Coordinates of C-alpha atoms in Angstrom, one line a residue:
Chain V
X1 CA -29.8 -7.4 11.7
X2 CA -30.9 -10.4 9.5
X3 CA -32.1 -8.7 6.4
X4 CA -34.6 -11.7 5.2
X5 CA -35.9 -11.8 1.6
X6 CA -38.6 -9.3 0.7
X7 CA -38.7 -11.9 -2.9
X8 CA -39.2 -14.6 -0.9
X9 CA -41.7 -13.4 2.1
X10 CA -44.0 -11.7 -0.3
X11 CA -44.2 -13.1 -3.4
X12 CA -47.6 -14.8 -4.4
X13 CA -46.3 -17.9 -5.3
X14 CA -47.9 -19.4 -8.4
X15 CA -51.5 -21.1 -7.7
X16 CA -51.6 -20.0 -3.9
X17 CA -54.8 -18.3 -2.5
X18 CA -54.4 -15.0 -1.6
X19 CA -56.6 -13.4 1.5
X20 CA -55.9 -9.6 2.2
X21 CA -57.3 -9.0 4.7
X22 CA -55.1 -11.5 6.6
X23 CA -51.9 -10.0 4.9
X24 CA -51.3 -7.2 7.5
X25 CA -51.0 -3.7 5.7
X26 CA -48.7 -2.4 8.7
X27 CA -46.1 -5.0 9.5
X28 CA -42.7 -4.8 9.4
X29 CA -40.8 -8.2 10.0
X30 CA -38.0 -8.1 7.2
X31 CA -36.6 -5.1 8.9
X32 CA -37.4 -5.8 12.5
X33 CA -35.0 -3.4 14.1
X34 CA -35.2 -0.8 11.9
X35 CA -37.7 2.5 12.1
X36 CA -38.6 5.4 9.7
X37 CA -35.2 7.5 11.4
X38 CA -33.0 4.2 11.5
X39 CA -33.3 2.5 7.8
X40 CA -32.0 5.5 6.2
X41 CA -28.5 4.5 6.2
X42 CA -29.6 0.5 4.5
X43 CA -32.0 2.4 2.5
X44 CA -29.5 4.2 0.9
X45 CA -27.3 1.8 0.3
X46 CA -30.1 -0.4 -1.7
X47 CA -30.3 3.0 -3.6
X48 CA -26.8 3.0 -4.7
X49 CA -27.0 -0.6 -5.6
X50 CA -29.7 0.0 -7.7
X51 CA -28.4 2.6 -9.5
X52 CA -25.0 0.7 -10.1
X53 CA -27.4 -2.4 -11.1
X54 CA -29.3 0.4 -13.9
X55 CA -25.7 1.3 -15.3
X56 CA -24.6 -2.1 -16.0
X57 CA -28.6 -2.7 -17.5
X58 CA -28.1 0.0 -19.6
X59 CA -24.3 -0.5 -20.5
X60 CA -25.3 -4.1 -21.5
X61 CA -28.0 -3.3 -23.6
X62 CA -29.7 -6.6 -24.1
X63 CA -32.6 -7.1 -20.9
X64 CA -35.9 -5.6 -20.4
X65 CA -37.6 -4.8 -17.2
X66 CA -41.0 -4.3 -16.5
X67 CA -42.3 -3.0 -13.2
X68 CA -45.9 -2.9 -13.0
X69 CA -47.6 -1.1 -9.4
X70 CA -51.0 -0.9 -8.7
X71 CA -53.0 -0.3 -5.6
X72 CA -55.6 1.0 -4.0
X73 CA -55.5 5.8 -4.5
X74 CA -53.2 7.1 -1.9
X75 CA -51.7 3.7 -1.7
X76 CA -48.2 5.1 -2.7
X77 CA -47.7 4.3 -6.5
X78 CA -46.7 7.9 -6.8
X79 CA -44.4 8.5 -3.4
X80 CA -42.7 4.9 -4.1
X81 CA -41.7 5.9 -7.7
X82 CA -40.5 9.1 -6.1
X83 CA -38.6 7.5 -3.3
X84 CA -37.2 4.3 -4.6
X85 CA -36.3 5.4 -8.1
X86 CA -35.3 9.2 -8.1
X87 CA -31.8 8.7 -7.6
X88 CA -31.2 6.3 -11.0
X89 CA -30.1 8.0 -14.2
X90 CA -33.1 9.4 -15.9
X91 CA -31.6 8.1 -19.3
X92 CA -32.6 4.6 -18.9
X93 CA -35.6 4.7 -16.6
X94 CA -39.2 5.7 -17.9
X95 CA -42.0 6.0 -16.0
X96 CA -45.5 5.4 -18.1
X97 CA -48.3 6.0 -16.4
X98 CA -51.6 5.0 -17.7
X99 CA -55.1 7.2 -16.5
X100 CA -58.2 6.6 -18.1
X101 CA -58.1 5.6 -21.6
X102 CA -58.7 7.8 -24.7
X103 CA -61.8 7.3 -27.0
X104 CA -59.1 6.6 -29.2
X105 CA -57.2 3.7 -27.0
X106 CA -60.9 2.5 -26.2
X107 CA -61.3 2.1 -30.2
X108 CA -58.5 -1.0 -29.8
X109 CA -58.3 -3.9 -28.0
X110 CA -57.2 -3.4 -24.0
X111 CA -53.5 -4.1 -24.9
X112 CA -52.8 -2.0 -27.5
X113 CA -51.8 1.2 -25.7
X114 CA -50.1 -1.3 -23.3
X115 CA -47.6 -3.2 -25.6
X116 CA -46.9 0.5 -26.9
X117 CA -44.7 1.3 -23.9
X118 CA -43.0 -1.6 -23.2
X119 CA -39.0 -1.4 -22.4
X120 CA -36.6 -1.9 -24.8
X121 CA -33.3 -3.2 -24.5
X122 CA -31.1 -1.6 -21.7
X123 CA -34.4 0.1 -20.6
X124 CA -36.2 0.0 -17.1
X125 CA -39.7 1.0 -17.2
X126 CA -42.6 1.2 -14.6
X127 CA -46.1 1.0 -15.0
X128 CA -48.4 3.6 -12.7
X129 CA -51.1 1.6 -13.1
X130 CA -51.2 -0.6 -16.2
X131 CA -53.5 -3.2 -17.7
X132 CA -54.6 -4.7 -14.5
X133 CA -57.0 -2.0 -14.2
X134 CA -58.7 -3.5 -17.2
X135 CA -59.3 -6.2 -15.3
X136 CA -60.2 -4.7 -11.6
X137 CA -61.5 -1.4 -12.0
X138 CA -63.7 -2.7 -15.4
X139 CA -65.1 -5.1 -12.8
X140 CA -65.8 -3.3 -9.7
X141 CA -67.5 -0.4 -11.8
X142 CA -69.4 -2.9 -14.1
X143 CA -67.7 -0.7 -17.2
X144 CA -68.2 -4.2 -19.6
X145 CA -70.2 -7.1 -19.1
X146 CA -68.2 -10.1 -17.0
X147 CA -66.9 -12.1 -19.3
X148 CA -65.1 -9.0 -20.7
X149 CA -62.7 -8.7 -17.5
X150 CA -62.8 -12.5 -16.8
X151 CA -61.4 -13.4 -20.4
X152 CA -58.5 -11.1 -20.1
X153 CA -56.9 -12.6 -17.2
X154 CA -55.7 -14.8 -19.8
X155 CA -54.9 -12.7 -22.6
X156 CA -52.6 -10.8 -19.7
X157 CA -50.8 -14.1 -18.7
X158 CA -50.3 -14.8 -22.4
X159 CA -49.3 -11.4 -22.9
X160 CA -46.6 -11.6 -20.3
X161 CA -45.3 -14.9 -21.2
X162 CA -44.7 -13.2 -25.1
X163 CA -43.0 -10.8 -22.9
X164 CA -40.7 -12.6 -20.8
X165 CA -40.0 -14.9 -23.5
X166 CA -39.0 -12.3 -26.0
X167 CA -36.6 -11.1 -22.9
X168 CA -38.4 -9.1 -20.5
X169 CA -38.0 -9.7 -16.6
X170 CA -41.4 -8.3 -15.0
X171 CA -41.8 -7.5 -11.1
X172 CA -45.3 -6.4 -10.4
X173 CA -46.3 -5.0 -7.4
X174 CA -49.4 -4.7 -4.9
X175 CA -49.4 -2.1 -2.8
X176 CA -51.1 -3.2 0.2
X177 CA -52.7 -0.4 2.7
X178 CA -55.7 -0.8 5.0
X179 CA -58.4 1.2 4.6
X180 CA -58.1 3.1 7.6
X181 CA -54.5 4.1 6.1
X182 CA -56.0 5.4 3.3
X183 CA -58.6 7.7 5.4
X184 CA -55.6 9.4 7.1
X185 CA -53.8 9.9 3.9
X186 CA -57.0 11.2 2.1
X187 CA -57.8 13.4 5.1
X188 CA -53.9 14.8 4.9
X189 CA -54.4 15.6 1.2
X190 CA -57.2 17.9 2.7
X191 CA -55.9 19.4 5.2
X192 CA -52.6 20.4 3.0
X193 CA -53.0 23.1 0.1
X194 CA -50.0 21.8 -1.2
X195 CA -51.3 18.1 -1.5
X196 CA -55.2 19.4 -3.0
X197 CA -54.0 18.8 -6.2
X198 CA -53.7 14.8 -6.1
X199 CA -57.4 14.8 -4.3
X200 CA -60.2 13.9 -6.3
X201 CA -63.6 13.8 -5.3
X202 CA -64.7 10.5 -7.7
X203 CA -61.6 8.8 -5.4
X204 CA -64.1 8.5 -2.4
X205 CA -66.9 6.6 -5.0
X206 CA -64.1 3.9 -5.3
X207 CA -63.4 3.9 -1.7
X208 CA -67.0 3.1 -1.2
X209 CA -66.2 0.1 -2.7
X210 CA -63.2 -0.9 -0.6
X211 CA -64.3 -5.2 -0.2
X212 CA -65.2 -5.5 -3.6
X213 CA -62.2 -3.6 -4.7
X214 CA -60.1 -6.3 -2.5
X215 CA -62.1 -9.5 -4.3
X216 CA -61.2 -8.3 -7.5
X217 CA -57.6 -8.0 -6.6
X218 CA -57.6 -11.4 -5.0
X219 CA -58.3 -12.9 -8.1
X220 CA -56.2 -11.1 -10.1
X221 CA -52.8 -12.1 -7.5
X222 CA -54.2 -15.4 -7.1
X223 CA -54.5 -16.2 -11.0
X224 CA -52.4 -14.5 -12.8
X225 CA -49.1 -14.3 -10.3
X226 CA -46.8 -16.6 -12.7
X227 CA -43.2 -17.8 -12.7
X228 CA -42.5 -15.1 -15.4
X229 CA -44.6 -12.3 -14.0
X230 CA -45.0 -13.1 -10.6
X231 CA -47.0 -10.6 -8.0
X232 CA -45.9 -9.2 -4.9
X233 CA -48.1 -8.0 -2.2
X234 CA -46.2 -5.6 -0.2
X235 CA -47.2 -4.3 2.9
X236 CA -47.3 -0.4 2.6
X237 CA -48.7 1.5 5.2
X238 CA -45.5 2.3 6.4
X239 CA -44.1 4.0 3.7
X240 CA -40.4 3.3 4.4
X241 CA -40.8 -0.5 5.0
X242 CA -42.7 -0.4 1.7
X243 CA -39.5 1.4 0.1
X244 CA -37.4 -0.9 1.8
X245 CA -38.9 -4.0 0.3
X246 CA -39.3 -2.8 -2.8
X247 CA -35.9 -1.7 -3.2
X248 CA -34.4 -4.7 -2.3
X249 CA -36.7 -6.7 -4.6
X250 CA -35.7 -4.5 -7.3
X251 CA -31.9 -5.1 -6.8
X252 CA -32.3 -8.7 -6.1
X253 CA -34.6 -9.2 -9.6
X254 CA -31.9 -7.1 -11.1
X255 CA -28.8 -9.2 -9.5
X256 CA -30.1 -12.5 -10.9
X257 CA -29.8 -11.1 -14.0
X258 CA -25.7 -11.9 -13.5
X259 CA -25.1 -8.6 -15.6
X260 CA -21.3 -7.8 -16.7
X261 CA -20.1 -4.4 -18.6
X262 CA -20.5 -5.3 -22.4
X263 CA -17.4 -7.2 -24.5
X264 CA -16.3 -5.2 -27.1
X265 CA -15.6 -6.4 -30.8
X266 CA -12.0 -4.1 -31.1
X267 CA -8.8 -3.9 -29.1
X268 CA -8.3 -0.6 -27.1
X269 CA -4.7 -1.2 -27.2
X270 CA -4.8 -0.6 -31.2
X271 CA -6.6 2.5 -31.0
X272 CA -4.9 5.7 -31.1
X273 CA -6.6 9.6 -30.4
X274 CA -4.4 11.8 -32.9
X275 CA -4.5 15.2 -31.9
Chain G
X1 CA -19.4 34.9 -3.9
X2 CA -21.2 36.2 -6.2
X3 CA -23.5 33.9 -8.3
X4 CA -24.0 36.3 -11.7
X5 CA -26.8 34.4 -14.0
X6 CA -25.5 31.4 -16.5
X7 CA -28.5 32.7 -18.8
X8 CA -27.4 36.1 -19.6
X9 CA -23.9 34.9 -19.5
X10 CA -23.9 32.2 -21.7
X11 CA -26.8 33.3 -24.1
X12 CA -26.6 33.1 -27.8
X13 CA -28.1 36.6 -28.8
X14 CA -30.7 36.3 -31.5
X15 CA -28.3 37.5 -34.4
X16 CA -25.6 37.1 -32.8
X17 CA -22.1 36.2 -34.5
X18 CA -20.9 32.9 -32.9
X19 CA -16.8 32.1 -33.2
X20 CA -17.0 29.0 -30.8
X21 CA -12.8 28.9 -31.1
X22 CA -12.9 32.2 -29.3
X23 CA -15.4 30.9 -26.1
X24 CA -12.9 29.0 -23.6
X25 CA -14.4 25.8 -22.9
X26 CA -12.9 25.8 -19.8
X27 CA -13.6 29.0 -18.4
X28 CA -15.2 29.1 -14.7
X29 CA -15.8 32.7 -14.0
X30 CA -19.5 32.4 -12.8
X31 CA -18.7 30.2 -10.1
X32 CA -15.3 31.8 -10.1
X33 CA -14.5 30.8 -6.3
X34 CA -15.7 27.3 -6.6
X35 CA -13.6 24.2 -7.5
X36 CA -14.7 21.1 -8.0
X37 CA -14.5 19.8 -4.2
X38 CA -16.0 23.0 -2.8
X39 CA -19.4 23.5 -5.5
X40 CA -21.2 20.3 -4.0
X41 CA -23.3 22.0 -0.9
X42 CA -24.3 24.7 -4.0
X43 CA -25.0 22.2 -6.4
X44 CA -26.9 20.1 -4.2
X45 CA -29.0 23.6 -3.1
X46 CA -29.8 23.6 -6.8
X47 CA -30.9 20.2 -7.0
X48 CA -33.2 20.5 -4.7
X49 CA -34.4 23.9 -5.8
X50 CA -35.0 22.0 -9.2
X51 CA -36.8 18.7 -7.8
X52 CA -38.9 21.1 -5.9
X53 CA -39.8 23.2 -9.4
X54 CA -40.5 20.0 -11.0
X55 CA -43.2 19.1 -8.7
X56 CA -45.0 22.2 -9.4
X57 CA -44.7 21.4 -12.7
X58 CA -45.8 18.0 -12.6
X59 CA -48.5 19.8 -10.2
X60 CA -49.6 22.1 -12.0
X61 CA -50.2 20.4 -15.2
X62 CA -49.9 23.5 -17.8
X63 CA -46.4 24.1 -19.2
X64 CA -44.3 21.6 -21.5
X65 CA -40.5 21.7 -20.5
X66 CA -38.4 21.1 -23.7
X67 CA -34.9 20.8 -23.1
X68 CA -32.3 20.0 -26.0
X69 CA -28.9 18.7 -25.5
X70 CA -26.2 19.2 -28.3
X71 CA -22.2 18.2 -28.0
X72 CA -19.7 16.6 -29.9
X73 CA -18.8 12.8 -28.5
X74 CA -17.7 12.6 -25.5
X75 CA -18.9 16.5 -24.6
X76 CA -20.9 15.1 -21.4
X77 CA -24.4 14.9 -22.1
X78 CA -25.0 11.9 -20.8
X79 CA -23.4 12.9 -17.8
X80 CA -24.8 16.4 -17.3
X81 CA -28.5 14.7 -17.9
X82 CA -27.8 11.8 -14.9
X83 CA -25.6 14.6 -12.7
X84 CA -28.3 17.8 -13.0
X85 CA -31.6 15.7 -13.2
X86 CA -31.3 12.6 -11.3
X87 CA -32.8 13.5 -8.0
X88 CA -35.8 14.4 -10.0
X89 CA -38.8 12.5 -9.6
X90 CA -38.3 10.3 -12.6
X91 CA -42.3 10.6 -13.1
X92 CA -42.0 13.9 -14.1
X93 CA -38.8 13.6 -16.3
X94 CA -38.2 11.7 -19.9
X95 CA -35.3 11.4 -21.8
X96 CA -35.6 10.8 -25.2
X97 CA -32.4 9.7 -27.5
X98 CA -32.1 10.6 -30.7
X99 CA -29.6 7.8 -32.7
X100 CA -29.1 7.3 -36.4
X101 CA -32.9 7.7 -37.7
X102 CA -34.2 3.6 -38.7
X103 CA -35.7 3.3 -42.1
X104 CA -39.0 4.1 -41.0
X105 CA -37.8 7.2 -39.7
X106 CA -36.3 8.3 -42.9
X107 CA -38.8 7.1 -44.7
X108 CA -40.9 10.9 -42.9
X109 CA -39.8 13.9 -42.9
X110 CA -36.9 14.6 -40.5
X111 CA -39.2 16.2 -37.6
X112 CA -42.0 13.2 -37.7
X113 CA -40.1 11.1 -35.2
X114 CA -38.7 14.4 -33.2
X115 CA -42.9 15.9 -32.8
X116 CA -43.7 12.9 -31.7
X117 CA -41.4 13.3 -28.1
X118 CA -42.2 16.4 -27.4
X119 CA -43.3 16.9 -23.8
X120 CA -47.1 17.2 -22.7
X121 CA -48.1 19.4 -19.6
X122 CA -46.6 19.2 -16.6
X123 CA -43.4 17.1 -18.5
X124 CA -39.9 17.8 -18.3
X125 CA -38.5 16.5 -21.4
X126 CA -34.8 15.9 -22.6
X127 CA -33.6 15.6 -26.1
X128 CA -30.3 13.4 -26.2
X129 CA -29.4 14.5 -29.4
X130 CA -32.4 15.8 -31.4
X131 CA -33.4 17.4 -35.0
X132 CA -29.6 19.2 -34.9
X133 CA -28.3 16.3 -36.2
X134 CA -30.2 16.3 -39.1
X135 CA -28.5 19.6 -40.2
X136 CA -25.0 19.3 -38.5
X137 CA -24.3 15.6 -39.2
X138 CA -25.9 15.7 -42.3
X139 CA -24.0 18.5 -43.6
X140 CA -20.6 17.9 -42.2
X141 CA -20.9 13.9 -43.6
X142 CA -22.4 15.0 -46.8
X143 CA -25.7 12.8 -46.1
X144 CA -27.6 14.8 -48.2
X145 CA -27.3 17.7 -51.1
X146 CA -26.5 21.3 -49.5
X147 CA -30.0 22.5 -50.2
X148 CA -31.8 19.9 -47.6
X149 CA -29.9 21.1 -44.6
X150 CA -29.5 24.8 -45.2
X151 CA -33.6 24.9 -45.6
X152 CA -33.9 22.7 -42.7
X153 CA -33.0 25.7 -40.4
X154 CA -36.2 27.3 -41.1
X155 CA -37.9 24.1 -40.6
X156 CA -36.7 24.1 -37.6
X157 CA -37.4 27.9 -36.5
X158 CA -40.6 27.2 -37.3
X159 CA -41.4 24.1 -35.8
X160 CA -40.1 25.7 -32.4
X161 CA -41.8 28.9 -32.6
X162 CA -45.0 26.6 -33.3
X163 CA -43.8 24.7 -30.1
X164 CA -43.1 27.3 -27.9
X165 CA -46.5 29.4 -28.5
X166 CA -48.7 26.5 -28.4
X167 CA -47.3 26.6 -24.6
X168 CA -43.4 24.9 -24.7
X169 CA -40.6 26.3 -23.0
X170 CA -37.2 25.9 -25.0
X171 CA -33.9 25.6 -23.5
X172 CA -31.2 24.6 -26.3
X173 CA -27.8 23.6 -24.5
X174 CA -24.6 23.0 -26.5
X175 CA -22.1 21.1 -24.1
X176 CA -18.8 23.4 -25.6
X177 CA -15.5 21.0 -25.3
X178 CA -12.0 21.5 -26.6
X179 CA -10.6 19.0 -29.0
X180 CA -7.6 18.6 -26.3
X181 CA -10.4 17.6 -23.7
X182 CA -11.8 15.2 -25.8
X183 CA -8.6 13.4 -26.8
X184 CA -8.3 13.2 -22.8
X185 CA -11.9 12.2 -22.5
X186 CA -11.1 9.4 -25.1
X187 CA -8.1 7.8 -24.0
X188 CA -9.8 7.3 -20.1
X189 CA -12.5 5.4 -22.0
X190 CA -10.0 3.2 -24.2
X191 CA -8.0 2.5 -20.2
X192 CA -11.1 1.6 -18.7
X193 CA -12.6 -1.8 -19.3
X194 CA -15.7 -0.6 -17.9
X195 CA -16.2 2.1 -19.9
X196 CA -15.3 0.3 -23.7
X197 CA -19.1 0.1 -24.2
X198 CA -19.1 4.1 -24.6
X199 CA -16.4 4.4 -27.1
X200 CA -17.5 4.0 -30.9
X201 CA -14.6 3.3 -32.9
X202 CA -16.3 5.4 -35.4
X203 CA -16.2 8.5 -33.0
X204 CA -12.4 8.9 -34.6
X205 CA -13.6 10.1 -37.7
X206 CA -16.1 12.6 -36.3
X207 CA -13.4 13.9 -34.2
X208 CA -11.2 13.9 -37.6
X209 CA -13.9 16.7 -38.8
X210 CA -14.0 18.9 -35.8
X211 CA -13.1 22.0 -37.6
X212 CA -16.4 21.1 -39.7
X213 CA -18.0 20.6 -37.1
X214 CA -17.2 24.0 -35.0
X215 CA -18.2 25.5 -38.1
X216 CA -21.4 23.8 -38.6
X217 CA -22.7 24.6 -34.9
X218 CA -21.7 28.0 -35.5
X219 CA -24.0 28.4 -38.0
X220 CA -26.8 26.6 -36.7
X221 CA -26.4 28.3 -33.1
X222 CA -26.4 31.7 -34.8
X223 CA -29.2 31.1 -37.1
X224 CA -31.4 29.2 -34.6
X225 CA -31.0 30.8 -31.4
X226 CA -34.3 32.5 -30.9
X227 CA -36.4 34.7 -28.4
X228 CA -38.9 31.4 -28.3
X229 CA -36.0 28.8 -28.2
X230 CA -32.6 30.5 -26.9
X231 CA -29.3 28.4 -27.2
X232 CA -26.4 28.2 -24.7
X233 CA -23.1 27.4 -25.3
X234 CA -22.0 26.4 -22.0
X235 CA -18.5 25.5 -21.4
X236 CA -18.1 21.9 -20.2
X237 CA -14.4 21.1 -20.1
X238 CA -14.9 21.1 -16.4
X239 CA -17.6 18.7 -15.7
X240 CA -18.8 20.2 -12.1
X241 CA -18.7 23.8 -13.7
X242 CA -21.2 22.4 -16.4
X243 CA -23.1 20.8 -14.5
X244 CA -23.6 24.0 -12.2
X245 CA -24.6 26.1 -15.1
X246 CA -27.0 23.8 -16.7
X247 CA -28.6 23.5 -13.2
X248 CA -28.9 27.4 -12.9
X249 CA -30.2 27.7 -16.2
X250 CA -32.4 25.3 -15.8
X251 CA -34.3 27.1 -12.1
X252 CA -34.1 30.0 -13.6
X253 CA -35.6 29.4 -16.5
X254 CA -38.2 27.5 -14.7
X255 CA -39.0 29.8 -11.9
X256 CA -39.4 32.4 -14.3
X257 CA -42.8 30.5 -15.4
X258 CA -44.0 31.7 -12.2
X259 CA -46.0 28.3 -11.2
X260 CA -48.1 26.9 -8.1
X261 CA -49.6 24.4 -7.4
X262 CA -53.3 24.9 -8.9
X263 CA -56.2 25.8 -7.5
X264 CA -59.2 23.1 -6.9
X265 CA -62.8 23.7 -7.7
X266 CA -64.2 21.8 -4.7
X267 CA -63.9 23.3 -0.9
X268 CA -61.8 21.2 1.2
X269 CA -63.7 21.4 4.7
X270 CA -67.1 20.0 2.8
X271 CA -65.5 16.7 2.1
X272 CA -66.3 13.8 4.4
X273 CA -63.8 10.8 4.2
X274 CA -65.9 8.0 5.4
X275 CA -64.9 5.3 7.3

């Protein structure tokens, strides 16, 4: 099996135009020959890397990475977390996840409680949402006036090139479903006691407005995918090709990174333990 | 075998005498037909059990989950945190380090930067370190006059019981290793190139005080160990036997909050998802 470049296949390359609804939601060509039963075995092998990738992040103490994922409710921020990044040591991973902003986060400007959870050094963190919903949910709902939302494209690409020229790497992630997907996976949360919990109601309003939902995210991929914050569209109804691919774009981001186990400034063979 | 509970075993009775040179810190008599090669199918029963509690946690959205980690160098809690929590989902889970306060953080009192990591509903959160050190190091080093640290343990009483009925659960771990273990535990990191970046040259001098600082966590596990906020002094020479006991306490402690996932205030079979 040829495993192809997720990177490569779905990145939005800088200054390309990006059409969903000709990105199909349910294919699976990077992993041709695998199925849900099958990829367990590569699947966990990505994991391992990954976590081996983390130690030498954290042991080295010097990048930052940012993931940022965002799509559509039920498109599987939550389950890919879960899945992809449960098996890393929780000491260097956080997960921030940013609902509905405070009165008090409202009283600054959009970045504020934003920049307050970036990574540190050594540190992996992922945005559940993030600042791009300043942008597409602030439009779709009409929650400021346009130029509002249309003005911060830029103060997010200038944001992220401080970032990633202070020494952050940032992946950011689309998760692409269809919107039949999403009626099965709403309809599941219903049918399921255990899953009524992660069901609300207001969910179906923004449903409603599935196509201008998907205009809003064009725009955002198209213009403010960038060399040092670049977007991936990753096609997610199948929830373990969209593990697959993000996995291995996690450990290739991480690999070109050419981390090594930190030098140390003393000689172990000087040191002695006394009893 | 019989599988007798790691929280009535390893307790630290409210008022309570603590002589930590007379608790074998390699004792294994819960597990007592267990080794190291044959505990995996249990402790991966209790991993489960525990990502399972987690989600109804997370779920449920109502109880804090404080957890507080205490050793001398080298005692394994970094390890015990990735080995007993790292199939977690790592949304539900934060670790939060505790290293030498910055001058900001001395420039507060000693639980400003502590208060402001404690968990929020539905978090799992795990001190690395935490407010201990501002009585234990500071006494054993001589940081500040007598006075500070002795009246720090009420601080500290008092800050938890404030915790704990304003809806926290407390579970205080001290990882108990011999000074022979550590000298072990010490040496493997100075003969392993990958591992230099966890030895502190400076760790020799802590480890020059270790009758200090047995005495020291005596005191502060007797004084502090409360109905609200019990310690547990597990012993941790064996890693897989620690390991196993912090993973019992830790489903026991949270299964006895007797969760589920909640309740929703709309009726499932009246919702339409639309096409």
């Amino acid at each position: 099996m040829a495993v192809k470049e997720a990177r490569e296949r779905y990145l939005v390359k800088p200054g390309s135009h990006v059409h969903l609804d000709q990105i199909d939601s349910g294919e699976k060509t990077l992993f041709e020959d695998e199925s849900k039963g099958s990829c367990e075995p590569l699947f966990e092998a990505m994991q391992s890397e990954l976590q081996h990738l983390q130690k030498l992040l954290y042991a080295q103490n010097k990048h930052r990475v940012l993931v940022v994922i965002q799509a559509m409710d039920t498109g599987g921020k939550d389950g890919c977390i879960k899945h992809v990044f449960s098996r890393i040591d929780p000491q260097g991973i956080r997960v921030q996840a940013f609902k509905k902003p405070s009165e008090n986060e409202l009283a600054h400007d959009f970045l504020w409680r934003i920049h307050q959870q970036v990574p540190k050094n050594g540190e992996l963190v992922i945005f559940n949402r993030s600042h791009y919903e300043d942008i597409i949910a602030v439009r779709v709902k009409n929650l400021f006036p346009d130029e509002v939302w249309k003005r911060r494209k830029r103060h997010v690409i200038e944001f992220e090139r401080m970032l990633a020229e202070e020494g952050t790497t940032i992946v950011k992630l689309f998760l692409h479903i269809s919107k039949d997907e999403q009626k099965e996976r709403l309809e599941s949360r219903l049918a399921n006691p255990a899953k009524y919990w992660k069901f609300n109601p207001d969910d179906l309003a923004d449903r409603a407005r599935w196509g201008e939902f998907m205009r809003a995210y064009e725009d955002v991929l198209e213009q403010t995918s960038t060399e040092f914050a670049p977007w991936y569209v990753i096609p997610a109804d199948r929830k373990w090709y969209r593990n697959l691919c993000v996995a291995q774009i996690m450990c290739d981001t991480l690999k070109s990174l050419n981390m090594d186990f930190p030098k140390v400034d003393w000689d172990p063979t000087q040191i002695e333990v006394k009893d």
